PDB file of C-alpha atoms in Angstrom:
ATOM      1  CA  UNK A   1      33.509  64.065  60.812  1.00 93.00           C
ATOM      2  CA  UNK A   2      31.321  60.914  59.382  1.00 96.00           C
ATOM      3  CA  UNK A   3      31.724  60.263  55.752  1.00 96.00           C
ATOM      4  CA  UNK A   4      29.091  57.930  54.624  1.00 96.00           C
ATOM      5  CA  UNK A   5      30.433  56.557  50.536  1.00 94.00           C
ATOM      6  CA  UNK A   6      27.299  54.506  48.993  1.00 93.00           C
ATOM      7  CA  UNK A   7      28.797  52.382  46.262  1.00 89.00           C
ATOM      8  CA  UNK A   8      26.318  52.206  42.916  1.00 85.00           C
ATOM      9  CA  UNK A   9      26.349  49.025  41.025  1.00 82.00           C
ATOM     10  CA  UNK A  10      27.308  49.582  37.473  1.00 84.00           C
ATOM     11  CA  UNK A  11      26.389  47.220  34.968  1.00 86.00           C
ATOM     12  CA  UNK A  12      29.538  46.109  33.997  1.00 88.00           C
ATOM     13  CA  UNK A  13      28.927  41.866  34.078  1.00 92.00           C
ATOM     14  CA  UNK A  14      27.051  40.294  31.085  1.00 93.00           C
ATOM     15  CA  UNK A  15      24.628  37.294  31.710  1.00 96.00           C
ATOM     16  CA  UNK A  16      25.864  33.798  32.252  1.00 96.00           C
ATOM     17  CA  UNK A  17      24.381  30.496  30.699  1.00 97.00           C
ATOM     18  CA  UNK A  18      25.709  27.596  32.988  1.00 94.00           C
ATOM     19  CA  UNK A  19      25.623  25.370  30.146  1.00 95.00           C
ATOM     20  CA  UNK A  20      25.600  27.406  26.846  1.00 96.00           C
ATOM     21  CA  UNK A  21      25.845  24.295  24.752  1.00 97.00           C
ATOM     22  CA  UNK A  22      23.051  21.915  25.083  1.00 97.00           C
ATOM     23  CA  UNK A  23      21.531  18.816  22.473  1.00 97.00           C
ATOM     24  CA  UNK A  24      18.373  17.458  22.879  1.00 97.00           C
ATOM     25  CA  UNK A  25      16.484  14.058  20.847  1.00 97.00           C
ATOM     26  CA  UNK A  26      13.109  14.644  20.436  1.00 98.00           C
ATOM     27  CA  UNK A  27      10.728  11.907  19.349  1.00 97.00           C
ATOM     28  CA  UNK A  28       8.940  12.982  15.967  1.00 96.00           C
ATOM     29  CA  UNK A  29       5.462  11.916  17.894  1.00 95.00           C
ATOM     30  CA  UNK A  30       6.122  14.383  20.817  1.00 97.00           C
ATOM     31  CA  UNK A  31       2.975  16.301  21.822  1.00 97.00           C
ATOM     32  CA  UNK A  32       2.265  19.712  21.659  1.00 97.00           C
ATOM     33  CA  UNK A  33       3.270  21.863  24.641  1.00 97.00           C
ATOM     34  CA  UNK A  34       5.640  19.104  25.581  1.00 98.00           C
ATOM     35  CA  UNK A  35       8.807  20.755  28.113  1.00 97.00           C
ATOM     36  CA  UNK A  36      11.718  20.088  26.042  1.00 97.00           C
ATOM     37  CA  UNK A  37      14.519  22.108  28.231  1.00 97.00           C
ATOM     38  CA  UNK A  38      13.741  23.222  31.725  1.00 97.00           C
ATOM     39  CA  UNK A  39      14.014  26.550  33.120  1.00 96.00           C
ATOM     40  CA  UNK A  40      16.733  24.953  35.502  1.00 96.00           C
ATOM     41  CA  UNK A  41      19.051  23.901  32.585  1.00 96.00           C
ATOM     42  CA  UNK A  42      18.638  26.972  30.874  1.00 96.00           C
ATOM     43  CA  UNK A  43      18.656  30.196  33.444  1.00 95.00           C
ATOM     44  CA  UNK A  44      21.340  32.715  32.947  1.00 96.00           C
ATOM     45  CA  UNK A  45      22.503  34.378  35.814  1.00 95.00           C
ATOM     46  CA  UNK A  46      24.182  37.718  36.480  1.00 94.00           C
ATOM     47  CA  UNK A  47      26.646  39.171  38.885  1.00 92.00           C
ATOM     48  CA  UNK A  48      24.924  42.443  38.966  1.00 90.00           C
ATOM     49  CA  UNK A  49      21.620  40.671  40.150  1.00 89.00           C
ATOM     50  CA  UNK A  50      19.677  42.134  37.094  1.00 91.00           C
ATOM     51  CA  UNK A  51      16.663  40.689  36.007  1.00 93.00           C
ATOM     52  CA  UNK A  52      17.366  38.603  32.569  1.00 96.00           C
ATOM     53  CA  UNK A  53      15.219  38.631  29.535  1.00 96.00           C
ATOM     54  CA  UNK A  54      15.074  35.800  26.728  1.00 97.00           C
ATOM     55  CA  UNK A  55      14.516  35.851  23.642  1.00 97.00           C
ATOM     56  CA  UNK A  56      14.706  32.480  21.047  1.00 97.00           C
ATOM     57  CA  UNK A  57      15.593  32.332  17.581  1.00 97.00           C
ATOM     58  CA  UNK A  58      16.156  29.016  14.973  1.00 97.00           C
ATOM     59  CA  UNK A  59      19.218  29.300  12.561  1.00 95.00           C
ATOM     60  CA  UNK A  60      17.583  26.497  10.001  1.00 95.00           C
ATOM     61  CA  UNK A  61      15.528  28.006   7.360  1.00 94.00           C
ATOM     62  CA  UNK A  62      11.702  26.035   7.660  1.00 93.00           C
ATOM     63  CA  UNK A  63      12.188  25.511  10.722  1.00 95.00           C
ATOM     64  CA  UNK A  64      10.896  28.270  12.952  1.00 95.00           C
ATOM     65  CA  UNK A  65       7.595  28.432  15.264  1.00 95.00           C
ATOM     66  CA  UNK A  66       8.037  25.012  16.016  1.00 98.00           C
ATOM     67  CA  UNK A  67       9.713  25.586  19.281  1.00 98.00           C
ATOM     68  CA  UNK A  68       9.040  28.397  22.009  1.00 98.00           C
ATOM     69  CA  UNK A  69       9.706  29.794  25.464  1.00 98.00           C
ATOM     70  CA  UNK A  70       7.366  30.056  27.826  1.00 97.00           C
ATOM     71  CA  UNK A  71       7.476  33.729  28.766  1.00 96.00           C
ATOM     72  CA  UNK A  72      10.281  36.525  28.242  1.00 96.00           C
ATOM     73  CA  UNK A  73      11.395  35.643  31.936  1.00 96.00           C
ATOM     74  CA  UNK A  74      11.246  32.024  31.346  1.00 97.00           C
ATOM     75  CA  UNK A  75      13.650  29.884  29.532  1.00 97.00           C
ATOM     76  CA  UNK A  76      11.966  26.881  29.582  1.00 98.00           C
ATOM     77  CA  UNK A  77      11.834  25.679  25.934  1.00 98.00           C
ATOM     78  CA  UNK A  78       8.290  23.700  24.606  1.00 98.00           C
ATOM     79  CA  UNK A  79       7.387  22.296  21.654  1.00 98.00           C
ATOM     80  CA  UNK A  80       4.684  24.647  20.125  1.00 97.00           C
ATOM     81  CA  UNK A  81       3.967  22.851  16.779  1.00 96.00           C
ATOM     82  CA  UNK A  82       3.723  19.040  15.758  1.00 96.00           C
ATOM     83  CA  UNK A  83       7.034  18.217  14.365  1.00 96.00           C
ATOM     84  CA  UNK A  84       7.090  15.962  11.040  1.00 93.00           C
ATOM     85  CA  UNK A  85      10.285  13.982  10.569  1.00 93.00           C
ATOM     86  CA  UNK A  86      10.040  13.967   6.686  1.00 89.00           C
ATOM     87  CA  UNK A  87      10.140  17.568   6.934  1.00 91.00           C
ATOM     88  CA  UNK A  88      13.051  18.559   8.922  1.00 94.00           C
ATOM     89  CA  UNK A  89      15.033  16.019  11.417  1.00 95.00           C
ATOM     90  CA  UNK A  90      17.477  18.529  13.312  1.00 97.00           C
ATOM     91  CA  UNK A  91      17.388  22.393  13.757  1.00 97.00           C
ATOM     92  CA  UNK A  92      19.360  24.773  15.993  1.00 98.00           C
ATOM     93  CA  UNK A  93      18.200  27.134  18.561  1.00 98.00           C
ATOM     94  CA  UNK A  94      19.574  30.590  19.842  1.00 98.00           C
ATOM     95  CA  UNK A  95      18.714  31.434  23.218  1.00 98.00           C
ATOM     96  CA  UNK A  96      19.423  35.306  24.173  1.00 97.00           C
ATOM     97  CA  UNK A  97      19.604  36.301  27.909  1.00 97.00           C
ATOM     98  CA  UNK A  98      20.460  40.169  28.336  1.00 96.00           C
ATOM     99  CA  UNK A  99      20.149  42.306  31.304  1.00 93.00           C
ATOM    100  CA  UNK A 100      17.396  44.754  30.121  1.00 93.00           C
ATOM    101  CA  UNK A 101      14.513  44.360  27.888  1.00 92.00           C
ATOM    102  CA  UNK A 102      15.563  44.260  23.958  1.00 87.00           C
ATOM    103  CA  UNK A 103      13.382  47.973  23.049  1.00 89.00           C
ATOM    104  CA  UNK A 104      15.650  49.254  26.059  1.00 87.00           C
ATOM    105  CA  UNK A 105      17.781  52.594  24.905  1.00 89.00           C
ATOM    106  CA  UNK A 106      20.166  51.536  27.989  1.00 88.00           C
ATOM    107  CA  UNK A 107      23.387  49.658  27.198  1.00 88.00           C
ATOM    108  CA  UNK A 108      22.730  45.964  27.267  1.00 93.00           C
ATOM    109  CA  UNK A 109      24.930  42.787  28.320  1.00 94.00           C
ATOM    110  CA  UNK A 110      23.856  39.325  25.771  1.00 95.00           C
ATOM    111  CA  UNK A 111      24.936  35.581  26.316  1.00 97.00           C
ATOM    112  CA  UNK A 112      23.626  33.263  23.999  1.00 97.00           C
ATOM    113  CA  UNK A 113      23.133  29.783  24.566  1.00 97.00           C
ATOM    114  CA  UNK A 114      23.240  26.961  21.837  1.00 98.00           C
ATOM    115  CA  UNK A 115      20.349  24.550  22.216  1.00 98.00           C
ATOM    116  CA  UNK A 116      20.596  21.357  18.856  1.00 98.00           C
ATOM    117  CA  UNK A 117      17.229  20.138  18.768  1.00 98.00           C
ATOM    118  CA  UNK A 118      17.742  16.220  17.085  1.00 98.00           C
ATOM    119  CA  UNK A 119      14.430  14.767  15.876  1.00 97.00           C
ATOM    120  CA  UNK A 120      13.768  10.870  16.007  1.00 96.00           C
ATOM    121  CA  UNK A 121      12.270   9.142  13.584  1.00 95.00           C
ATOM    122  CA  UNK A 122       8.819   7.657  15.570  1.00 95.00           C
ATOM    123  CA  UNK A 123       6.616   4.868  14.272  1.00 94.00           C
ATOM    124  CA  UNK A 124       3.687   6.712  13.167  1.00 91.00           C
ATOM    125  CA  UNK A 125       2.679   4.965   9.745  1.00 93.00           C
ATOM    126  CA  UNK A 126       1.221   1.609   8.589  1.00 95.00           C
ATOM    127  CA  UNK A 127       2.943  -0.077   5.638  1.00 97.00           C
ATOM    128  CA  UNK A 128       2.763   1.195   2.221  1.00 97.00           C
ATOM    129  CA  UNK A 129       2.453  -1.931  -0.333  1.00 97.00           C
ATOM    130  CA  UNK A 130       4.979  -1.033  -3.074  1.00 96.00           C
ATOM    131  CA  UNK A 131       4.593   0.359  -5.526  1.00 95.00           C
ATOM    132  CA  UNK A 132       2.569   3.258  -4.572  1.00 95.00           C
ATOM    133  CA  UNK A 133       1.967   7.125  -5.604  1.00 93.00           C
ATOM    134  CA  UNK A 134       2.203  10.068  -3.485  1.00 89.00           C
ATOM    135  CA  UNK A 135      -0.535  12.300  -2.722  1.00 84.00           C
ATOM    136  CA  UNK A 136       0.063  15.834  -3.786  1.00 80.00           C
ATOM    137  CA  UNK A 137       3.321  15.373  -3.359  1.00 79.00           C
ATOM    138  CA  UNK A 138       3.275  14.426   0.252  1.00 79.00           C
ATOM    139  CA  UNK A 139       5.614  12.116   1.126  1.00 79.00           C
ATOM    140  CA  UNK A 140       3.512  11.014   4.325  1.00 82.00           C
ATOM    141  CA  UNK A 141       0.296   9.474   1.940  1.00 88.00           C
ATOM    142  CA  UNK A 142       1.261   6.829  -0.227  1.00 92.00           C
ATOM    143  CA  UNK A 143      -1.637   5.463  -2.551  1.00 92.00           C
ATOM    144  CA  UNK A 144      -1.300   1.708  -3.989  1.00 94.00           C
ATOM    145  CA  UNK A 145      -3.259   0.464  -6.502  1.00 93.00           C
ATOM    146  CA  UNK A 146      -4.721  -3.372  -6.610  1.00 96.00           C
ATOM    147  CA  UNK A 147      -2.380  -6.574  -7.708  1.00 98.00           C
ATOM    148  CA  UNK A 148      -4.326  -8.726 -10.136  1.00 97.00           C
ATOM    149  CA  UNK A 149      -2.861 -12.610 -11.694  1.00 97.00           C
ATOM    150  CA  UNK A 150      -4.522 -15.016 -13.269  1.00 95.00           C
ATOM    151  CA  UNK A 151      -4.241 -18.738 -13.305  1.00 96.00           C
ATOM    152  CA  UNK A 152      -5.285 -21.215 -14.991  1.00 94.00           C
ATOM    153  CA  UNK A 153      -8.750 -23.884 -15.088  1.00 93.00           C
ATOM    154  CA  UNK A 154      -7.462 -27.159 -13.982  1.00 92.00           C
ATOM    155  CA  UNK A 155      -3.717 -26.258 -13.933  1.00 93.00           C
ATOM    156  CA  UNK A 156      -1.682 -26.505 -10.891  1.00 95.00           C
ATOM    157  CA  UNK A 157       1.018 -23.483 -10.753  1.00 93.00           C
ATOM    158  CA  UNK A 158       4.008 -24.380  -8.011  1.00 94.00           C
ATOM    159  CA  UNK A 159       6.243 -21.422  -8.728  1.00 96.00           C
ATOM    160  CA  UNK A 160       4.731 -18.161  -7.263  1.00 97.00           C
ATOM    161  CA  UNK A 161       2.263 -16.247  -9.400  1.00 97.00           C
ATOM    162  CA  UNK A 162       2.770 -13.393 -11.305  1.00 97.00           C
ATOM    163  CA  UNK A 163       1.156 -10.301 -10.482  1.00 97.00           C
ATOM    164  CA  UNK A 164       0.807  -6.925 -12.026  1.00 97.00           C
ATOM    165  CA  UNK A 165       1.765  -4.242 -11.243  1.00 96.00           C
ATOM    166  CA  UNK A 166       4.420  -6.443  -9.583  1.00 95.00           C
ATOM    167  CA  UNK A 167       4.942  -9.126  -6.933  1.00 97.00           C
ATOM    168  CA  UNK A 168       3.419  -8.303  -3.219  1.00 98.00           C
ATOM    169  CA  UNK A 169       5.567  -6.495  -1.251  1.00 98.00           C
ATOM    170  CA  UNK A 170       4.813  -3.525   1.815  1.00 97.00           C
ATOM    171  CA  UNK A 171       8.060  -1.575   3.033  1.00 97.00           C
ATOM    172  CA  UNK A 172       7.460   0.334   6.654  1.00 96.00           C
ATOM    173  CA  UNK A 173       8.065   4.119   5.451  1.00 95.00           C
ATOM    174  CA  UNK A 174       9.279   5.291   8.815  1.00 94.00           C
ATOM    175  CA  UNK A 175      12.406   4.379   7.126  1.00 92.00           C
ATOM    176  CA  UNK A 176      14.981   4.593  10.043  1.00 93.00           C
ATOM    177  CA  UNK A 177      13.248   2.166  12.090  1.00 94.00           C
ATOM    178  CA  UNK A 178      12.416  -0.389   9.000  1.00 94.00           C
ATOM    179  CA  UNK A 179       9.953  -2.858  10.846  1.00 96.00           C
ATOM    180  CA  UNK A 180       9.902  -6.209   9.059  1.00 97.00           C
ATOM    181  CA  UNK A 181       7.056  -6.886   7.956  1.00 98.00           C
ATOM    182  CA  UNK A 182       4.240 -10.452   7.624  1.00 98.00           C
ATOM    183  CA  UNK A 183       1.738 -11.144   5.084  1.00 98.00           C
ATOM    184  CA  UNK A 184      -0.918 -13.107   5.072  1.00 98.00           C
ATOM    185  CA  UNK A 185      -4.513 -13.674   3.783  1.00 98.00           C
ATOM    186  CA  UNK A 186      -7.427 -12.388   5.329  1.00 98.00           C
ATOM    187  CA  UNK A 187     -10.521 -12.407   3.300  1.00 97.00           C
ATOM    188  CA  UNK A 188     -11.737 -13.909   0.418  1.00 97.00           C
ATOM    189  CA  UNK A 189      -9.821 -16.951  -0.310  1.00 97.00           C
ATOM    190  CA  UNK A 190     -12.685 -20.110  -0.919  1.00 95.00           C
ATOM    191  CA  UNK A 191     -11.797 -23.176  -0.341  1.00 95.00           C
ATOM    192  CA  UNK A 192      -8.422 -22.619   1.048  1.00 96.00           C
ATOM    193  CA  UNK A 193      -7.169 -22.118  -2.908  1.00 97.00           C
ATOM    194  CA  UNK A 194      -4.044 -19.795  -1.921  1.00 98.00           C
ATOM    195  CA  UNK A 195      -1.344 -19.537   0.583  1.00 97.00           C
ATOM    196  CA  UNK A 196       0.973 -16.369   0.747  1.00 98.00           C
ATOM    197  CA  UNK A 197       4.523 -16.892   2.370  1.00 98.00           C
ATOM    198  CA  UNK A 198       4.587 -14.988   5.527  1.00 97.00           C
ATOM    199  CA  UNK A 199       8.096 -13.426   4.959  1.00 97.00           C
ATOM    200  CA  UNK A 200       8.424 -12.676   1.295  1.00 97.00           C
ATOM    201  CA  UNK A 201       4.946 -12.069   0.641  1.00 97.00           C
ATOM    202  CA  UNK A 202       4.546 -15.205  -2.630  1.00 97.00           C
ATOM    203  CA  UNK A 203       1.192 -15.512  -3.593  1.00 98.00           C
ATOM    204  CA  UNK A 204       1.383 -19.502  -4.704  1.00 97.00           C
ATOM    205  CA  UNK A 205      -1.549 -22.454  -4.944  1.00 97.00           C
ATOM    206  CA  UNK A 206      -2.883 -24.646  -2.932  1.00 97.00           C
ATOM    207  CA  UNK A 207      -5.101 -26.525  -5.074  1.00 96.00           C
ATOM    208  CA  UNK A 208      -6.340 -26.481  -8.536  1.00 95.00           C
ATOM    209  CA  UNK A 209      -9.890 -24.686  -9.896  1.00 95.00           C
ATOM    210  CA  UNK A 210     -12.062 -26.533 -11.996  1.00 93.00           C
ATOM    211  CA  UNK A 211     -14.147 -24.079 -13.805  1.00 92.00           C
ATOM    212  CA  UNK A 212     -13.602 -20.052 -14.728  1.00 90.00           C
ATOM    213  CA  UNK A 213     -13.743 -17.861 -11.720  1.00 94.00           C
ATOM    214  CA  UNK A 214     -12.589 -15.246  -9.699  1.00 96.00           C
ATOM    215  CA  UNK A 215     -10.787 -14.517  -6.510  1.00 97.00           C
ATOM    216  CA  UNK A 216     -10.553 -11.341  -4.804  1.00 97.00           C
ATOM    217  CA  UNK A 217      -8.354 -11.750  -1.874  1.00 98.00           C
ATOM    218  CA  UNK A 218      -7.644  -9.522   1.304  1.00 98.00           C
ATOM    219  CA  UNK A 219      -3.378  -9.454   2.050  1.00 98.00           C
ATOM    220  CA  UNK A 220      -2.662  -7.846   5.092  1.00 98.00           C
ATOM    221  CA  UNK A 221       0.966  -6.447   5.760  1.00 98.00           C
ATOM    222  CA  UNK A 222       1.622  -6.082   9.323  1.00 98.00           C
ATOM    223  CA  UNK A 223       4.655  -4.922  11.304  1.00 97.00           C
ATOM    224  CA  UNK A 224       6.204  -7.361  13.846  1.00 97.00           C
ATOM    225  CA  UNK A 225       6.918  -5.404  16.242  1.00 94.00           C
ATOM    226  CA  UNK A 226       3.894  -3.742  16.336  1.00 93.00           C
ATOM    227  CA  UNK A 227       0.548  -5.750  15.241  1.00 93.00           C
ATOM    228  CA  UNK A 228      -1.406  -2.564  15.105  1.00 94.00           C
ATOM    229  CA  UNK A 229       0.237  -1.150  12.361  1.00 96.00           C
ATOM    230  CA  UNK A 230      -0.754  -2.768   9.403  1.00 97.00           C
ATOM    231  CA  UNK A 231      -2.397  -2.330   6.053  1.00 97.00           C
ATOM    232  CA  UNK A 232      -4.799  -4.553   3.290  1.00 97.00           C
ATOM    233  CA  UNK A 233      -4.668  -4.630  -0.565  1.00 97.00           C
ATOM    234  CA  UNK A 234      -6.768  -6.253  -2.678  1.00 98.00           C
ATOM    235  CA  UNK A 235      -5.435  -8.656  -5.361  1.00 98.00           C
ATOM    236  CA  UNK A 236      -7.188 -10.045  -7.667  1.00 98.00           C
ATOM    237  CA  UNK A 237      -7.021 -13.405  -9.651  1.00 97.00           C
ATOM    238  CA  UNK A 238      -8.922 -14.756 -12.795  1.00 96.00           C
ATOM    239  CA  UNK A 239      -9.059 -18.303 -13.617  1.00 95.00           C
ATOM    240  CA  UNK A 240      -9.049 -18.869 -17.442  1.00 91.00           C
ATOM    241  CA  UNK A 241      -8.919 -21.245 -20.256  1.00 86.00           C
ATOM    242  CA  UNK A 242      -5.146 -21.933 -21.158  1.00 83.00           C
ATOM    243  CA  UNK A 243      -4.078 -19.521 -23.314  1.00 79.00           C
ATOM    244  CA  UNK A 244      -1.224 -21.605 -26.346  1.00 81.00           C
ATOM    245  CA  UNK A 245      -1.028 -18.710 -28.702  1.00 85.00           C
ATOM    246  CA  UNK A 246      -0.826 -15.600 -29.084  1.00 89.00           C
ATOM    247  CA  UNK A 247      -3.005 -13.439 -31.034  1.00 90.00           C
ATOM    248  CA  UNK A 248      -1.878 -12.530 -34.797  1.00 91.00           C
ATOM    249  CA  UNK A 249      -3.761  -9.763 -37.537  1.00 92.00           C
ATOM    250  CA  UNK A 250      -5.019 -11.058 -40.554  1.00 87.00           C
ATOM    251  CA  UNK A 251      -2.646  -8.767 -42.538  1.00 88.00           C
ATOM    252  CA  UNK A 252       0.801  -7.729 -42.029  1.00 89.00           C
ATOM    253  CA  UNK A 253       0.700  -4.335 -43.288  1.00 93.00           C
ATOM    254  CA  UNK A 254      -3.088  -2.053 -43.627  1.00 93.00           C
ATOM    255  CA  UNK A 255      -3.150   0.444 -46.038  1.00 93.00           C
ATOM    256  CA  UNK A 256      -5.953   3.296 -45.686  1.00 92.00           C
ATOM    257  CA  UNK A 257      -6.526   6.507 -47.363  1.00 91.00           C
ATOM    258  CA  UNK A 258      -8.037   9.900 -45.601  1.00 90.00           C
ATOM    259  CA  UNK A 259      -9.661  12.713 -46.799  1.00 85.00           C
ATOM    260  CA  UNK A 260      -8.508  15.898 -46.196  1.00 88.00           C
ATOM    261  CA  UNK A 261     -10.785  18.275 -44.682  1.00 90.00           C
ATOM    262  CA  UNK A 262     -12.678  15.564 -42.809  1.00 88.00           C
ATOM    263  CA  UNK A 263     -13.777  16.512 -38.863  1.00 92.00           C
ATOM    264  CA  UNK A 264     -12.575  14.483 -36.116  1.00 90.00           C
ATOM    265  CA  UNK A 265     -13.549  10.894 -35.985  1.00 89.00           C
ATOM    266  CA  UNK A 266     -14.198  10.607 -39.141  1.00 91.00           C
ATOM    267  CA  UNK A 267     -13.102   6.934 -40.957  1.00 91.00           C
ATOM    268  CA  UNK A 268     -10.631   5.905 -42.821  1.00 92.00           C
ATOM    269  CA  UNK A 269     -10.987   3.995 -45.532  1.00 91.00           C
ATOM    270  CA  UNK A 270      -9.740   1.155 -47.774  1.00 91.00           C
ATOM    271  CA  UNK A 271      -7.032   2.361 -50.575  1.00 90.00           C
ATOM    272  CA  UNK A 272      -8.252   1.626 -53.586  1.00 86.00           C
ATOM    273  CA  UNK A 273     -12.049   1.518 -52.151  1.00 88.00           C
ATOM    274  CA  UNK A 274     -12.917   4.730 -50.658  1.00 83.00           C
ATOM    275  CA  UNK A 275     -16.241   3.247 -50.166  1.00 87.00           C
ATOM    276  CA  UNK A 276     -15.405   0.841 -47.369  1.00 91.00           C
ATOM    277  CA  UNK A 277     -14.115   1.725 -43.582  1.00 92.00           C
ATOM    278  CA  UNK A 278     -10.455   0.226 -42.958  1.00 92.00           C
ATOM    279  CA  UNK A 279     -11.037  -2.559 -40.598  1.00 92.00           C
ATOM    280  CA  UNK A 280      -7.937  -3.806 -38.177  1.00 92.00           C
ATOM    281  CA  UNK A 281      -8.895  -7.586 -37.602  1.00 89.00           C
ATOM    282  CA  UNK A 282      -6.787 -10.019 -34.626  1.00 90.00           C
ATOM    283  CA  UNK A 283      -7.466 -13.315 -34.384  1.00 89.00           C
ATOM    284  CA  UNK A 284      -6.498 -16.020 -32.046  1.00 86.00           C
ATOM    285  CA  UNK A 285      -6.550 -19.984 -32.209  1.00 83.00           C
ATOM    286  CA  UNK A 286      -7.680 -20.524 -28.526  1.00 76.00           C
ATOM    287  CA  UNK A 287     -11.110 -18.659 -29.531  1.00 74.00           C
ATOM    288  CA  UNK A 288     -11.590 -19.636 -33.093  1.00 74.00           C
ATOM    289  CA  UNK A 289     -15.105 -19.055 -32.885  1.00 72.00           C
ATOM    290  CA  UNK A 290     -14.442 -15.359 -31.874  1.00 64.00           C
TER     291      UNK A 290
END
């Protein structure tokens, strides 16, 4: 008598990730569609010779769509969306391998591999000069407004000169990687009148201007590491007359009286002489014919 058995193969063995812990650094400046983890590093296999079916989740809130597989049978992990290091600099990734498809009624086997994506900081901006405003709240744009200083006709200044809204200075915002940064002038200084120190970014003289003008001069902050990444402001610088005293009001205290019921804009005038507007007067002994 032949007895033939045929032994069935149960599904009794769950998926296995060779490395189910895996870290990856990923430059911010990455393209799209980038490989981040091949399909080698990431296959599961299974005892029972099933076919395995992935599925990738993110555990950090904000974070999700930016990294994908390439098919349900193909763990190879890309990078799907531009990644923005002011926005998020690490995540963490759940990879699911099980041995039938997730809508599948029939029991299923899961391993789960842990992929920690770290994002690098990657030079990607020009300096900001300091101090600047943010654009809508985005902490990529930073908007500077122009320095201004004035000097004086016929006066020689050998300490650096002042400048509102403060003295020049650029910072490299991809803050972990902090570039130092160079000054210098590029554009409109006649006659050789200013210098600006290459390292601290001093505006200081040169020589001395004869008459009233104006300079409008082009500062360029430049990283040293990389010449291509730089950026210009505009500072401008009045020469005046000498200025030895400061303005002063004719009166110490102005006394006015208002009508009730008047509109908007309407004047105020003298107590005591309702018939004549109250008049604020300043005067100043370097313009005494002002």
């Amino acid at each position: 008598l032949e007895i033939i058995v045929t032994i069935l193969n149960e599904n009794d063995n769950s998926p296995v990730f060779a490395q189910p812990n895996l870290t990856r650094h990923v430059p911010e400046d990455t393209k799209v569609d980038t490989a981040i983890v091949a399909r080698e590093e990431l296959s599961a296999s299974d005892a029972d010779l099933d076919t395995i079916y992935y599925e990738l989740t993110t555990t950090v809130q904000d974070t999700d769509g930016y990294f994908a597989i390439r098919g349900v049978n193909n763990p190879e992990i890309y990078l799907q969306k531009a990644l923005d290091y002011d926005k998020f600099n690490s995540t963490t990734l759940l990879l699911y391998a099980r041995d039938r498809p997730v809508i599948s009624p029939d029991p299923t086997n899961t391993a789960t591999a842990t992929i920690t994506i770290i994002i690098k900081q990657s030079d990607t901006r020009a300096p900001w000069f300091l101090p600047c405003t943010q654009l809508h709240n985005d902490s990529s744009v930073c908007i500077s407004s122009p320095y201004s200083g004035r000097i004086n006709i016929s006066e020689m200044s050998m300490d650096p000169l002042l400048l509102e809204p403060g003295p020049i200075y650029a910072v490299d915002p991809d803050y972990t990687i902090s570039d130092r940064i160079v000054y210098s002038i590029v554009g409109g200084n006649r006659d050789e009148v200013f210098s600006v120190d290459a390292d601290t970014g001093n505006l200081t003289m040169n020589k001395i201007v004869a008459s009233p003008d104006s300079f409008l001069l082009q500062v360029m902050a430049t990283q040293v590491s990389n010449i291509r990444k730089y950026s210009v402001a505009t500072v401008e610088i009045k020469v005046i007359n000498k200025s030895n005293f400061p303005p002063y009001f004719e009166k110490g205290v102005y006394n006015g009286t208002v009508f009730v019921g008047l509109p908007r804009r309407s004047f105020v005038y003298q107590a005591g002489d309702p018939s004549t507007p109250l008049v604020i007067m300043a005067m100043d002994q370097d313009f005494p014919d002002v």
